[in-house]
Amino acid sequence: MTKKSNNQERDPAESVADTYNRFPVKFIKGRGTRLWDESGKEYIDLVAGIAVCSLGHCNEAVTWAVQKQMETLVHVSNLYWTVPQIQVASLLTSHSFADKVFFCNSGAESVEAAIKICRRFGHATRGPDCYEVICLEGSFHGRTLATVSATGQPIYQKGFEPLPPGFIHVPPNNSMALKLAAGPRTAAVIMEPIQGEGGIRVLEDDFLMTARQVCDELGALLVFDEVQAGMGRTGTLFAYQQTPVIPDVMCLAKALGNGIPIGATLATREAMSYLSPGSHASTFGGNPIACAAAKVVMETMTADGFLEGVRRKGTLLRNELERLGEKHKGLILEVRGRGLMLAVEFTRPIPQLATQLLEEGFLVLLGQGVILRLVPPLIITEEEIKDFIQTLDRLLMEQD
Ligand SMILES: *Cc1c(COP(=O)(O)O)cnc(C)c1O
């Protein structure tokens, strides 16, 4: 095929695939909690690149570490050892239940690796018919074929059939349904301890304990997808640390590199042993640049006072939202979440609210027009929280 001749005439943006509904704004600069568009307008970011830039845009320590690593060693593949990868693996295991870390480049890939661990584990310990993964309705695990099969939202699966088999779904917080679904085929149960994309739904302690118990009785693995809830978001380094259970496998990505793409699948020594040499791989996984960023993120988040600050600001934002809930009773149904992973569910869709907030200089996530999801940079200040609440209050007053 010859090259199209009219390339000069069309808007260059038309060359980008239309897989996203984007807001009509083009950002050119970021710093801390702030973003600037082409016209120089300043915004306060309560999205953080979807729970990614938790230490803020262009974080100085991350930038410095990545720049230095760029001048030292960029990539050699996993045929060899590199220093940053070993350092990040060691930081992750010393601050979690896990003994071993597999590195990849995204959330979907980290869940994909977890699924492969579960299948190998099931086959090896209980035979070839043990491959099923029990997942939750309303969950989100990624967009690859396997992870979209695990995802409990039919809207993401439509038109991509046939989906890989072996994934069944039960309602969240329904212990009876989970027990009934479990059996000899069950290799694993996977869940987000707080469902993120599904609208910030916190799983109940009783349900998590049932999942742990079901897995223990069957000899199955419990997988926590902490791609969104992990990395300090909920006020502890990992979300499982505020629950009564410990998983066998945990998926991380999003905030792990503060914007540099990196994912990680963490597991106990026993669970990870089923991924023997040659059984799984990723060319870029754990690359020195990504690990240089992740090392700074881990060091910053585990430093004295950081997580305490997240809890304090999370409580402030939650209290302020609940105060708005009292004031706008007819409009606000519920405030939920943990730490700086919060949502406000409205009693009816307010689809224009995200655009109105954007015009006022605030970035938010708004699911189906009805669930306002707030995952700001963890470095957001109390003053910025109060600014946002004031604007939200005024806009909600104008809705009726
Ligand atoms: C975002 C997300 C994913 C997918 O991550 P990608 O990097 O987009 O592939 C998986 N699980 C959860 C819980 C997520 O929030």
Coordinates of C-alpha atoms and ligand atoms in Angstrom, one line a residue:
M1 CA 0.0 0.0 0.0
T2 CA 1.3 3.5 -0.8
K3 CA 1.5 6.2 1.8
K4 CA -1.6 8.4 2.1
S5 CA -1.0 11.8 0.4
N6 CA -3.3 13.9 2.6
N7 CA -1.4 13.4 5.8
Q8 CA -0.5 17.1 5.9
E9 CA -4.1 18.3 5.7
R10 CA -5.5 16.3 8.6
D11 CA -5.3 17.1 12.4
P12 CA -2.3 15.1 13.7
A13 CA -4.5 14.0 16.6
E14 CA -6.6 12.0 14.2
S15 CA -3.6 9.6 13.9
V16 CA -4.2 8.4 17.4
A17 CA -6.6 5.4 17.9
D18 CA -10.0 6.3 19.1
T19 CA -10.0 4.0 22.1
Y20 CA -10.4 6.8 24.7
N21 CA -13.1 9.4 25.3
R22 CA -10.8 12.3 26.2
F23 CA -11.5 15.6 27.8
P24 CA -10.8 18.5 25.3
V25 CA -7.6 19.6 27.1
K26 CA -4.0 19.1 26.2
F27 CA -1.5 19.1 29.2
I28 CA 2.0 20.3 28.6
K29 CA 3.5 20.6 32.1
G30 CA 3.2 19.1 35.5
R31 CA 4.7 19.8 38.9
G32 CA 3.6 18.3 42.2
T33 CA -0.1 18.3 42.4
R34 CA -0.4 20.8 39.6
L35 CA -0.9 20.6 35.8
W36 CA -0.8 23.3 33.1
D37 CA -2.5 23.2 29.7
E38 CA -1.5 24.9 26.4
S39 CA -3.1 28.2 27.4
G40 CA -1.2 28.3 30.7
K41 CA -4.2 27.5 32.8
E42 CA -3.3 25.8 36.1
Y43 CA -5.2 22.7 37.5
I44 CA -5.2 20.8 40.8
D45 CA -4.9 17.2 39.9
L46 CA -7.1 14.8 41.9
V47 CA -6.7 12.0 39.4
A48 CA -2.9 11.6 39.5
G49 CA -2.8 9.9 36.1
I50 CA -5.3 7.3 37.6
A51 CA -3.6 6.7 40.9
V52 CA -0.1 6.7 39.3
C53 CA 1.7 9.9 40.2
S54 CA 1.4 9.5 43.9
L55 CA 4.5 11.5 44.7
G56 CA 3.4 14.2 42.4
H57 CA 4.2 15.2 38.8
C58 CA 7.9 15.4 37.9
N59 CA 8.9 14.5 41.5
E60 CA 12.4 15.8 42.0
A61 CA 13.9 12.7 43.6
V62 CA 12.4 10.3 40.9
T63 CA 13.5 12.6 38.1
W64 CA 17.0 12.8 39.5
A65 CA 17.3 9.0 39.9
V66 CA 16.0 8.3 36.4
Q67 CA 18.3 10.9 34.8
K68 CA 21.3 9.4 36.6
Q69 CA 20.3 5.8 35.6
M70 CA 19.8 7.0 32.0
E71 CA 23.5 8.0 32.0
T72 CA 24.6 4.7 33.6
L73 CA 22.7 1.7 32.2
V74 CA 19.3 1.7 30.4
H75 CA 18.6 -1.9 29.4
V76 CA 20.3 -5.3 29.2
S77 CA 17.3 -7.8 29.4
N78 CA 16.7 -10.4 32.0
L79 CA 19.4 -12.6 30.7
Y80 CA 21.6 -10.8 33.2
W81 CA 21.4 -9.2 36.7
T82 CA 21.2 -5.5 37.2
V83 CA 21.5 -3.6 40.5
P84 CA 18.3 -1.5 40.6
Q85 CA 16.1 -4.6 40.0
I86 CA 17.7 -6.4 42.9
Q87 CA 17.3 -3.4 45.1
V88 CA 13.6 -2.9 44.4
A89 CA 12.8 -6.6 44.8
S90 CA 14.6 -6.5 48.2
L91 CA 12.7 -3.4 49.2
L92 CA 9.3 -4.9 48.2
T93 CA 9.9 -8.2 50.0
S94 CA 11.2 -6.6 53.2
H95 CA 8.1 -4.4 53.4
S96 CA 5.5 -7.1 52.6
F97 CA 4.5 -10.8 53.1
A98 CA 6.2 -11.7 49.9
D99 CA 9.6 -13.6 49.4
K100 CA 9.8 -13.2 45.6
V101 CA 9.1 -10.6 42.9
F102 CA 8.5 -11.0 39.2
F103 CA 8.8 -7.7 37.3
C104 CA 6.8 -6.6 34.2
N105 CA 5.5 -3.3 32.7
S106 CA 1.9 -2.8 33.6
G107 CA -1.0 -3.8 35.8
A108 CA -2.6 -6.2 33.3
E109 CA 0.8 -7.9 32.9
S110 CA 1.2 -8.3 36.7
V111 CA -2.3 -9.9 36.9
E112 CA -1.5 -12.1 33.9
A113 CA 1.6 -13.4 35.7
A114 CA -0.5 -14.0 38.8
I115 CA -2.9 -16.1 36.7
K116 CA -0.1 -18.1 35.2
I117 CA 1.3 -18.8 38.7
C118 CA -2.2 -20.0 39.8
R119 CA -2.6 -22.3 36.8
R120 CA 0.9 -23.9 37.2
F121 CA 0.3 -24.2 40.9
G122 CA -3.1 -25.8 40.4
H123 CA -1.8 -28.3 37.8
A124 CA 1.2 -29.2 39.9
T125 CA -0.5 -29.6 43.2
R126 CA -4.0 -30.9 42.3
G127 CA -3.9 -32.0 38.7
P128 CA -4.8 -30.7 35.2
D129 CA -8.5 -30.0 36.0
C130 CA -7.5 -27.5 38.7
Y131 CA -7.3 -24.3 36.8
E132 CA -10.3 -22.2 37.7
V133 CA -9.9 -18.7 39.1
I134 CA -12.8 -17.3 41.1
C135 CA -13.2 -13.6 40.5
L136 CA -15.6 -10.9 41.8
E137 CA -18.4 -9.1 40.0
G138 CA -17.6 -5.4 39.6
S139 CA -13.8 -6.1 39.6
F140 CA -11.2 -4.7 37.2
H141 CA -8.0 -6.6 36.4
G142 CA -6.9 -5.2 33.1
R143 CA -7.5 -5.3 29.3
T144 CA -5.5 -8.3 28.0
L145 CA -7.7 -11.3 27.0
A146 CA -7.0 -13.2 30.2
T147 CA -7.3 -10.2 32.6
V148 CA -10.4 -9.0 30.9
S149 CA -11.9 -12.5 31.4
A150 CA -11.0 -12.1 35.1
T151 CA -12.6 -8.7 35.2
G152 CA -16.2 -8.8 36.4
Q153 CA -17.7 -6.2 34.2
P154 CA -19.3 -7.6 30.9
I155 CA -19.0 -4.2 29.3
Y156 CA -15.2 -4.7 28.9
Q157 CA -15.7 -8.2 27.5
K158 CA -18.3 -7.5 24.8
G159 CA -17.3 -8.3 21.3
F160 CA -14.0 -10.0 22.3
E161 CA -15.4 -13.5 22.7
P162 CA -14.5 -16.3 22.9
L163 CA -12.8 -15.3 26.1
P164 CA -10.2 -17.6 27.7
P165 CA -12.1 -20.1 29.9
G166 CA -11.5 -20.8 33.6
F167 CA -12.8 -17.6 35.2
I168 CA -16.0 -17.5 37.2
H169 CA -17.5 -14.6 39.0
V170 CA -19.3 -14.3 42.3
P171 CA -20.8 -11.1 43.9
P172 CA -18.4 -9.3 46.3
N173 CA -19.0 -9.5 50.0
N174 CA -21.1 -12.7 49.5
S175 CA -19.4 -15.4 51.5
M176 CA -22.0 -18.0 50.7
A177 CA -21.7 -17.5 47.0
L178 CA -17.9 -17.8 47.3
K179 CA -18.1 -21.1 49.2
L180 CA -20.6 -22.5 46.7
A181 CA -18.4 -21.6 43.7
A182 CA -15.3 -23.1 45.3
G183 CA -14.4 -26.8 44.5
P184 CA -11.8 -29.2 43.1
R185 CA -11.3 -27.0 40.0
T186 CA -10.5 -23.9 42.1
A187 CA -6.8 -23.0 41.7
A188 CA -7.2 -19.5 43.1
V189 CA -9.4 -16.6 44.2
I190 CA -8.5 -13.2 43.0
M191 CA -9.8 -9.9 44.3
E192 CA -9.0 -6.2 44.8
P193 CA -9.2 -5.6 48.6
I194 CA -10.8 -2.3 47.5
Q195 CA -12.4 -2.4 44.1
G196 CA -11.0 0.7 42.4
E197 CA -12.3 1.1 38.8
G198 CA -15.6 -0.6 40.0
G199 CA -16.3 2.5 42.2
I200 CA -14.2 2.3 45.3
R201 CA -15.9 -0.6 47.0
V202 CA -14.2 -1.8 50.2
L203 CA -14.4 -5.6 50.7
E204 CA -15.6 -6.6 54.2
D205 CA -13.2 -8.2 56.6
D206 CA -15.6 -11.2 57.1
F207 CA -15.6 -11.8 53.3
L208 CA -11.8 -11.6 53.1
M209 CA -11.5 -14.1 56.0
T210 CA -13.9 -16.4 54.2
A211 CA -11.8 -16.2 51.0
R212 CA -8.6 -17.0 53.0
Q213 CA -10.3 -19.9 54.7
V214 CA -11.8 -21.3 51.4
C215 CA -8.3 -21.1 49.8
D216 CA -6.6 -22.8 52.8
E217 CA -9.1 -25.6 52.9
L218 CA -8.8 -26.4 49.2
G219 CA -5.1 -25.7 48.9
A220 CA -5.8 -22.8 46.5
L221 CA -4.0 -19.4 46.2
L222 CA -5.4 -16.1 47.4
V223 CA -4.4 -13.3 45.0
F224 CA -4.8 -9.6 45.9
D225 CA -4.8 -7.2 42.9
E226 CA -3.4 -4.1 44.6
V227 CA -2.5 -2.4 41.3
Q228 CA -4.6 0.6 42.4
A229 CA -5.0 0.2 46.2
G230 CA -1.3 -0.6 46.8
M231 CA 1.7 1.8 47.2
G232 CA 0.5 3.9 50.1
R233 CA -2.9 4.8 48.5
T234 CA -5.0 3.6 51.5
G235 CA -2.7 4.9 54.2
T236 CA -0.6 1.8 54.6
L237 CA 2.0 0.7 52.1
F238 CA -0.3 -2.1 51.0
A239 CA -4.1 -2.4 51.4
Y240 CA -4.0 -5.9 52.8
Q241 CA -2.1 -4.5 55.8
Q242 CA -5.4 -3.0 57.0
T243 CA -7.3 -6.3 56.7
P244 CA -7.2 -9.5 58.8
V245 CA -5.8 -11.6 55.9
I246 CA -2.5 -12.0 54.1
P247 CA -2.6 -13.1 50.4
D248 CA -0.2 -15.6 48.7
V249 CA 0.2 -13.4 45.6
M250 CA -0.1 -9.6 45.1
C251 CA -0.2 -7.6 41.9
L252 CA 1.3 -4.1 41.8
A253 CA 1.8 -1.4 39.1
K254 CA 0.2 2.1 38.8
A255 CA 2.0 4.1 41.5
L256 CA 5.1 1.8 41.7
G257 CA 7.1 3.9 39.3
N258 CA 5.3 7.3 39.9
G259 CA 4.6 7.4 36.1
I260 CA 7.5 5.3 34.7
P261 CA 5.8 2.1 33.5
I262 CA 6.5 -0.8 35.8
G263 CA 4.5 -3.7 37.2
A264 CA 5.3 -6.4 39.8
T265 CA 3.9 -9.7 40.9
L266 CA 4.8 -10.5 44.5
A267 CA 4.4 -14.0 45.9
T268 CA 5.5 -16.3 48.7
R269 CA 8.5 -18.5 48.0
E270 CA 6.2 -21.5 47.7
A271 CA 3.7 -19.9 45.2
M272 CA 6.5 -18.3 43.0
S273 CA 8.3 -21.6 42.9
Y274 CA 5.9 -22.8 40.2
L275 CA 7.2 -20.2 37.8
S276 CA 10.4 -22.2 37.1
P277 CA 13.2 -20.8 34.8
G278 CA 11.9 -20.3 31.3
S279 CA 8.2 -20.5 32.2
H280 CA 7.4 -16.8 32.1
A281 CA 9.3 -13.7 31.0
S282 CA 9.1 -10.0 30.0
T283 CA 11.8 -8.3 27.9
F284 CA 11.5 -4.9 29.6
G285 CA 10.4 -6.2 33.0
G286 CA 12.4 -4.7 35.8
N287 CA 14.4 -2.6 33.5
P288 CA 17.0 -0.4 35.3
I289 CA 15.2 2.9 34.4
A290 CA 11.8 1.7 35.8
C291 CA 13.5 0.2 38.9
A292 CA 15.5 3.4 39.5
A293 CA 12.1 5.2 39.8
A294 CA 10.5 2.4 41.9
K295 CA 13.4 2.5 44.3
V296 CA 12.8 6.1 45.0
V297 CA 9.0 5.5 45.4
M298 CA 9.6 2.7 47.9
E299 CA 12.2 4.7 49.9
T300 CA 9.9 7.8 50.0
M301 CA 6.8 5.9 51.0
T302 CA 8.5 3.9 53.7
A303 CA 10.2 7.0 55.2
D304 CA 9.1 8.2 58.6
G305 CA 5.8 10.1 58.6
F306 CA 4.8 9.6 54.9
L307 CA 2.0 7.1 55.4
E308 CA 0.8 8.9 58.5
G309 CA 0.4 12.0 56.4
V310 CA -1.7 10.0 53.9
R311 CA -3.9 8.8 56.7
R312 CA -4.3 12.3 58.1
K313 CA -5.2 13.9 54.8
G314 CA -7.4 10.9 53.9
T315 CA -9.4 11.5 57.1
L316 CA -9.7 15.2 56.3
L317 CA -10.9 14.6 52.8
R318 CA -13.3 12.0 54.0
N319 CA -14.7 14.2 56.8
E320 CA -15.2 17.1 54.4
L321 CA -17.0 14.9 51.8
E322 CA -19.2 13.5 54.6
R323 CA -20.0 17.1 55.6
L324 CA -21.1 17.8 52.0
G325 CA -23.1 14.6 52.2
E326 CA -25.0 16.0 55.1
K327 CA -25.5 19.3 53.4
H328 CA -26.5 17.9 50.0
K329 CA -28.6 15.0 51.3
G330 CA -30.7 14.7 48.2
L331 CA -27.7 14.5 45.9
I332 CA -25.1 12.5 47.8
L333 CA -25.9 8.8 48.6
E334 CA -22.7 7.7 50.2
V335 CA -19.0 8.5 50.8
R336 CA -16.7 5.4 50.9
G337 CA -13.1 4.3 50.6
R338 CA -9.9 4.3 52.7
G339 CA -7.0 6.7 52.9
L340 CA -6.8 8.8 49.8
M341 CA -8.8 6.3 47.7
L342 CA -12.3 7.8 48.1
A343 CA -15.5 8.0 46.2
V344 CA -18.8 9.9 46.5
E345 CA -21.8 8.2 45.0
F346 CA -24.6 10.5 43.9
T347 CA -28.3 9.7 44.0
R348 CA -28.6 10.5 40.3
P349 CA -26.1 11.0 37.4
I350 CA -24.5 14.4 37.2
P351 CA -22.5 13.8 33.9
Q352 CA -21.6 17.4 33.5
L353 CA -19.8 17.6 36.9
A354 CA -16.4 16.4 35.7
T355 CA -16.3 19.1 32.9
Q356 CA -17.6 21.8 35.3
L357 CA -14.8 20.9 37.8
L358 CA -12.2 20.9 34.9
E359 CA -13.4 24.4 34.0
E360 CA -12.9 25.4 37.6
G361 CA -9.3 23.9 37.5
F362 CA -9.8 20.5 39.2
L363 CA -9.3 17.0 37.7
V364 CA -11.5 14.2 38.9
L365 CA -12.7 10.8 37.8
L366 CA -16.5 10.4 37.3
G367 CA -17.8 6.9 36.7
Q368 CA -21.1 6.8 34.7
G369 CA -21.7 10.3 35.9
V370 CA -22.7 8.9 39.3
I371 CA -19.5 7.9 41.1
L372 CA -17.0 10.7 41.8
R373 CA -13.6 8.9 42.4
L374 CA -10.8 10.8 44.1
V375 CA -7.3 9.4 43.9
P376 CA -5.1 12.5 44.3
P377 CA -1.3 12.6 44.6
L378 CA -0.5 11.5 48.1
I379 CA 1.4 14.8 48.6
I380 CA -1.8 16.8 48.2
T381 CA -2.0 19.6 50.9
E382 CA -4.8 20.2 53.4
E383 CA -5.3 23.6 51.7
E384 CA -5.8 22.0 48.3
I385 CA -8.3 19.6 49.8
K386 CA -10.2 22.5 51.3
D387 CA -10.1 24.4 48.0
F388 CA -11.5 21.5 46.1
I389 CA -14.3 20.9 48.7
Q390 CA -15.3 24.6 48.5
T391 CA -15.6 24.4 44.7
L392 CA -17.4 21.0 44.8
D393 CA -19.8 22.4 47.3
R394 CA -20.6 25.4 45.1
L395 CA -21.1 23.3 42.0
L396 CA -23.4 20.8 43.9
M397 CA -25.5 23.8 45.1
E398 CA -26.0 24.8 41.4
Q399 CA -27.2 21.3 40.3
D400 CA -30.8 21.5 41.5
Ligands
LIG1 C1 -5.5 -0.2 36.4 C2 -5.7 -1.6 37.0 C3 -5.2 -2.7 36.3 C4 -4.6 -2.6 34.9 O1 -3.5 -1.9 34.9 P1 -2.8 -1.5 33.5 O2 -1.5 -0.9 33.8 O3 -3.8 -0.5 32.9 O4 -2.7 -2.7 32.6 C5 -5.4 -3.9 36.9 N1 -5.9 -4.0 38.1 C6 -6.4 -3.0 38.8 C7 -7.0 -3.2 40.2 C8 -6.3 -1.7 38.3 O5 -6.8 -0.6 38.9

